[in-house]
GROMACS .gro file of C-alpha atoms in nm:
model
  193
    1UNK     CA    1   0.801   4.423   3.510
    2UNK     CA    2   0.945   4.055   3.467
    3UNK     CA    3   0.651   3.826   3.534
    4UNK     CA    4   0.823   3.488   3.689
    5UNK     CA    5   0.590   3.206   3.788
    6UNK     CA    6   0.604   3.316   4.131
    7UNK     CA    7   0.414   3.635   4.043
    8UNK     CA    8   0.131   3.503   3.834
    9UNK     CA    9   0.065   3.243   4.138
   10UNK     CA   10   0.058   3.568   4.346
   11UNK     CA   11  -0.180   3.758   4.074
   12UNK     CA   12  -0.388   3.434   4.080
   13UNK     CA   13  -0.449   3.395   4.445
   14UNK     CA   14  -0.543   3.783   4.452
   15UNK     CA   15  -0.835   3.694   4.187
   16UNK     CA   16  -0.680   3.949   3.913
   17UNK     CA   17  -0.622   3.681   3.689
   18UNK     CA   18  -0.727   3.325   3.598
   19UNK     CA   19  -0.479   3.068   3.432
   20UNK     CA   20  -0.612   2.769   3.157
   21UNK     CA   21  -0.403   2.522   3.072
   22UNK     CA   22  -0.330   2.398   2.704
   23UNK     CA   23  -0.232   2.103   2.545
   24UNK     CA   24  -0.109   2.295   2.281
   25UNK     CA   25  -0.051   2.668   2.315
   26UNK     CA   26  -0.137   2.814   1.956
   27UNK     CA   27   0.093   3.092   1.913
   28UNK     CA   28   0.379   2.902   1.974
   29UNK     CA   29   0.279   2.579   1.713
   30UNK     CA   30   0.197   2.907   1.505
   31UNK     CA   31   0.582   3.013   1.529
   32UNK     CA   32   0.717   2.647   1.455
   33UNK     CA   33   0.503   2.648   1.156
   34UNK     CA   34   0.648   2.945   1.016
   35UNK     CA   35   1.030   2.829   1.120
   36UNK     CA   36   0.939   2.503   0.966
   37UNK     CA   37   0.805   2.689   0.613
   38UNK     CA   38   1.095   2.948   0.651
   39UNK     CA   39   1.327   2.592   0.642
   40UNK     CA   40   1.120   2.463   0.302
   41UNK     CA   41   1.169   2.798   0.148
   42UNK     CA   42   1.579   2.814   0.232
   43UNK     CA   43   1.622   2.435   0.097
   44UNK     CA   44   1.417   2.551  -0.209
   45UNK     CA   45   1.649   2.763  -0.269
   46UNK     CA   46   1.935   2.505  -0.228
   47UNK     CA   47   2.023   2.673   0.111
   48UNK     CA   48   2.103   2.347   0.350
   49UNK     CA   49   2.370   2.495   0.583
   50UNK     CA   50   2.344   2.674   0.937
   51UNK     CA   51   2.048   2.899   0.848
   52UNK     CA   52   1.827   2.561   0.753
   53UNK     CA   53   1.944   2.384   1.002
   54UNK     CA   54   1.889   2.663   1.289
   55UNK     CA   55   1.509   2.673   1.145
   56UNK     CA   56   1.440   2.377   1.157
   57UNK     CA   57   1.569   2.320   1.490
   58UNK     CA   58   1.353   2.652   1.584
   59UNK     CA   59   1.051   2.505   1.434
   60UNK     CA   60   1.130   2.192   1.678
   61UNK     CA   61   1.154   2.379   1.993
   62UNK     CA   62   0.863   2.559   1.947
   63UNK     CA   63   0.687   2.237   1.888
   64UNK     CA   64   0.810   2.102   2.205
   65UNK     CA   65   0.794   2.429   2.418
   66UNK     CA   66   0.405   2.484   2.266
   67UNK     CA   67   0.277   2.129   2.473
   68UNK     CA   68   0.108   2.172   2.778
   69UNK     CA   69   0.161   2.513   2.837
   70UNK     CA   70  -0.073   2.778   3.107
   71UNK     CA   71  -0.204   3.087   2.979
   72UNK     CA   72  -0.293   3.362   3.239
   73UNK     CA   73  -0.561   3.556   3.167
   74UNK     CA   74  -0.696   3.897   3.277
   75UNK     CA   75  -1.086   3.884   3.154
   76UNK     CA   76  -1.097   3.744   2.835
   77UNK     CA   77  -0.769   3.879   2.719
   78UNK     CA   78  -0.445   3.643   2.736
   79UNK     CA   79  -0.191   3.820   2.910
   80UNK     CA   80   0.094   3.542   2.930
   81UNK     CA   81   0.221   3.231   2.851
   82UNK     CA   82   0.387   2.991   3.073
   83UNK     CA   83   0.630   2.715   2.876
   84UNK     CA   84   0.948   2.516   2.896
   85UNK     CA   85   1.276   2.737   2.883
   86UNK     CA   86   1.589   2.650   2.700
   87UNK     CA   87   1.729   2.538   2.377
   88UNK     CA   88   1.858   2.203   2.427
   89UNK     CA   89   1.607   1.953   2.245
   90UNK     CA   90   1.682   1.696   2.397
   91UNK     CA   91   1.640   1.867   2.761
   92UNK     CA   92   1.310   1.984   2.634
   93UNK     CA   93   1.167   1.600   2.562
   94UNK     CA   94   1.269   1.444   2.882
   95UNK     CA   95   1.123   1.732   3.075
   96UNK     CA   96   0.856   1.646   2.878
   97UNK     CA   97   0.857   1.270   2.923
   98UNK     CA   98   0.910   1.337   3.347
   99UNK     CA   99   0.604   1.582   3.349
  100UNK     CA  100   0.335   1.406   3.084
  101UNK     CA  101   0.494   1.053   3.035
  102UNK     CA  102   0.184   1.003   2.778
  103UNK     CA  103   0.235   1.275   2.563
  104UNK     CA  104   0.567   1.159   2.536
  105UNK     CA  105   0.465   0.789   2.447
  106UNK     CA  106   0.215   0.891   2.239
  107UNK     CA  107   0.499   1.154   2.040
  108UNK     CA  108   0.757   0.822   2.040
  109UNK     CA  109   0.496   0.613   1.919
  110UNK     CA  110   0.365   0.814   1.633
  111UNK     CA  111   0.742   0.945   1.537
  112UNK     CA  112   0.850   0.569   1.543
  113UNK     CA  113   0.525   0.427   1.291
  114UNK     CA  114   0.588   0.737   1.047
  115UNK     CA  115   1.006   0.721   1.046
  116UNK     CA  116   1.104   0.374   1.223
  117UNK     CA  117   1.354   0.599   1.451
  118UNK     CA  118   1.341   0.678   1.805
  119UNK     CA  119   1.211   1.029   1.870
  120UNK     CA  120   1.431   1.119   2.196
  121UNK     CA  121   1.759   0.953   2.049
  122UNK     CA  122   1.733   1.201   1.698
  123UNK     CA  123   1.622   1.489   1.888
  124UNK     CA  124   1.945   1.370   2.137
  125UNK     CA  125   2.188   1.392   1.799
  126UNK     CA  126   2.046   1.710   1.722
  127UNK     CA  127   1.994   1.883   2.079
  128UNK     CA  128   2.232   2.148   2.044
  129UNK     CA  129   2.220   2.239   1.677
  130UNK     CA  130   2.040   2.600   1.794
  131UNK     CA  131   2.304   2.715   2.010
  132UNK     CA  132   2.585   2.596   1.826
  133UNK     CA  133   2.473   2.624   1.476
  134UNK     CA  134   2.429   3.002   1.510
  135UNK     CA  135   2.803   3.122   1.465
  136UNK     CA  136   3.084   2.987   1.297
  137UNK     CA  137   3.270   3.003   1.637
  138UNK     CA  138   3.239   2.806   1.977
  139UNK     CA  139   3.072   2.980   2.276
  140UNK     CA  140   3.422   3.021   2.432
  141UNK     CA  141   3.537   3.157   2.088
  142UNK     CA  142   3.762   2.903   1.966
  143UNK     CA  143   3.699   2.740   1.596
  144UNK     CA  144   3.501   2.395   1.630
  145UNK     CA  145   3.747   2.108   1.520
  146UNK     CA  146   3.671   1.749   1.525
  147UNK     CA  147   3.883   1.528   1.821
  148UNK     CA  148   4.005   1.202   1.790
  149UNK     CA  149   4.086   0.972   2.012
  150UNK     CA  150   4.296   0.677   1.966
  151UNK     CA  151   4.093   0.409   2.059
  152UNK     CA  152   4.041  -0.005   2.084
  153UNK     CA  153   3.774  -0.229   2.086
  154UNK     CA  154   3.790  -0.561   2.277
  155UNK     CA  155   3.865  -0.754   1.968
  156UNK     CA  156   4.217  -0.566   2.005
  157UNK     CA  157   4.165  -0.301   1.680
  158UNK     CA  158   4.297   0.027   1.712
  159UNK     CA  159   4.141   0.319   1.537
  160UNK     CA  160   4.070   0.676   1.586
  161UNK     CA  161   3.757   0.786   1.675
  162UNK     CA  162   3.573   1.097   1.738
  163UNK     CA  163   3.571   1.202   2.080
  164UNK     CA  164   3.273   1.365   2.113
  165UNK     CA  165   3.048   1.435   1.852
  166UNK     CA  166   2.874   1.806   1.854
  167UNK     CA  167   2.620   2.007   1.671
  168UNK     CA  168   2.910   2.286   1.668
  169UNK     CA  169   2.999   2.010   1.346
  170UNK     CA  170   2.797   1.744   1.315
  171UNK     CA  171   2.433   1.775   1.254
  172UNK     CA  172   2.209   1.450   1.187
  173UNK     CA  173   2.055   1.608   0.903
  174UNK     CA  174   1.810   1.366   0.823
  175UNK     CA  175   1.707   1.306   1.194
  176UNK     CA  176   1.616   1.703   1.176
  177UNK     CA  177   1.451   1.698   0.899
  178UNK     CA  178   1.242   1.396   1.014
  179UNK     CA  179   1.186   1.544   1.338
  180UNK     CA  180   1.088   1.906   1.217
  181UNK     CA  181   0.853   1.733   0.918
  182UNK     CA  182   0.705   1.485   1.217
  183UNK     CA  183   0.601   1.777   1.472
  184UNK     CA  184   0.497   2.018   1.162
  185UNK     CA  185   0.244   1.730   1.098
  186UNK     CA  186   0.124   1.642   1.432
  187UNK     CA  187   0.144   2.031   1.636
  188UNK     CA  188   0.106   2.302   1.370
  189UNK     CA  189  -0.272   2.487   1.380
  190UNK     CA  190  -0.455   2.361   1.114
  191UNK     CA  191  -0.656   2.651   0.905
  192UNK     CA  192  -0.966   2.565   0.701
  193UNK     CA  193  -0.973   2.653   0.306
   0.00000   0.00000   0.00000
């Protein structure tokens, strides 16, 4: 049975379950951790194409889908996990910034002191890199190809410019890696020695 929000309301009401809520849910900061070390081990190796990319952008969505989640439980045993949906990393920080405007500003704040960037704008250049990093084709099978535009500023200069830039070519590499290094720091479980 497909449990959708709806139905653990329902299961809660009817006193079968109980729900806690979790500022950060530990399997998934588990799972980013291990995207993020599966990334370390595949640049190691001198691997930085799609599959280190795609980790690393894994290891970020888990980071981001692992705040503020609610766990339903049935006695003491954790039964489900309620988080963000989607891929888009971008998508996942302003739903983020709408629901808990201070984690968000506290997230910005600490990813600004460590890199000097803004958090939402690199995760913004990277928010598709998932989805479109995965194959070498676009989702409506054609081959990715950059477009240029012929363009003109108001200083009267022509030039050609990229139309619209996408992850299905253009990843910010170092805006992923600061990004993925930044959450890995701040979310992943911490285990003593």
């Amino acid at each position: 049975m497909k449990w959708t929000k709806k139905k653990w309301e329902e299961a809660i009401d009817k006193g079968s379950i109980k729900e806690s809520h979790e500022m950060v849910d530990f399997g998934l900061s588990l799972q980013a951790k291990h995207y993020f070390e599966a990334a370390e081990v595949l640049k190691a190796n001198n691997i930085n194409s799609s599959p280190y990319y795609i980790m690393l952008s894994l290891s970020i969505e888990c980071y981001l889908k692992s705040i503020r989640t609610t766990t339903y439980w049935r006695g003491s045993r954790g039964i489900g996990v309620m988080h963000e949906k989607g891929h888009d990393l971008s998508q996942l920080f302003t739903t983020l910034s709408e629901k808990y405007p201070q984690d968000a500003n506290y997230l910005s704040k600490q990813y600004q002191i460590r890199f000097g960037g803004n958090l939402s704008q690199d995760l913004a250049q990277n928010a598709n890199v998932f989805t479109c990093q995965r194959y070498p084709y676009k989702i409506d099978n054609s081959i990715p190809m950059n477009e240029y535009i012929w363009n003109w500023n108001p200083n009267n200069v022509h030039y050609w410019e990229q139309e619209k830039p996408d992850n299905n070519l253009f990843v910010n590499l170092t805006a992923l890696e600061n990004v993925a290094s930044f959450f890995h720091k701040e979310l992943a479980p911490r285990f003593p020695e």
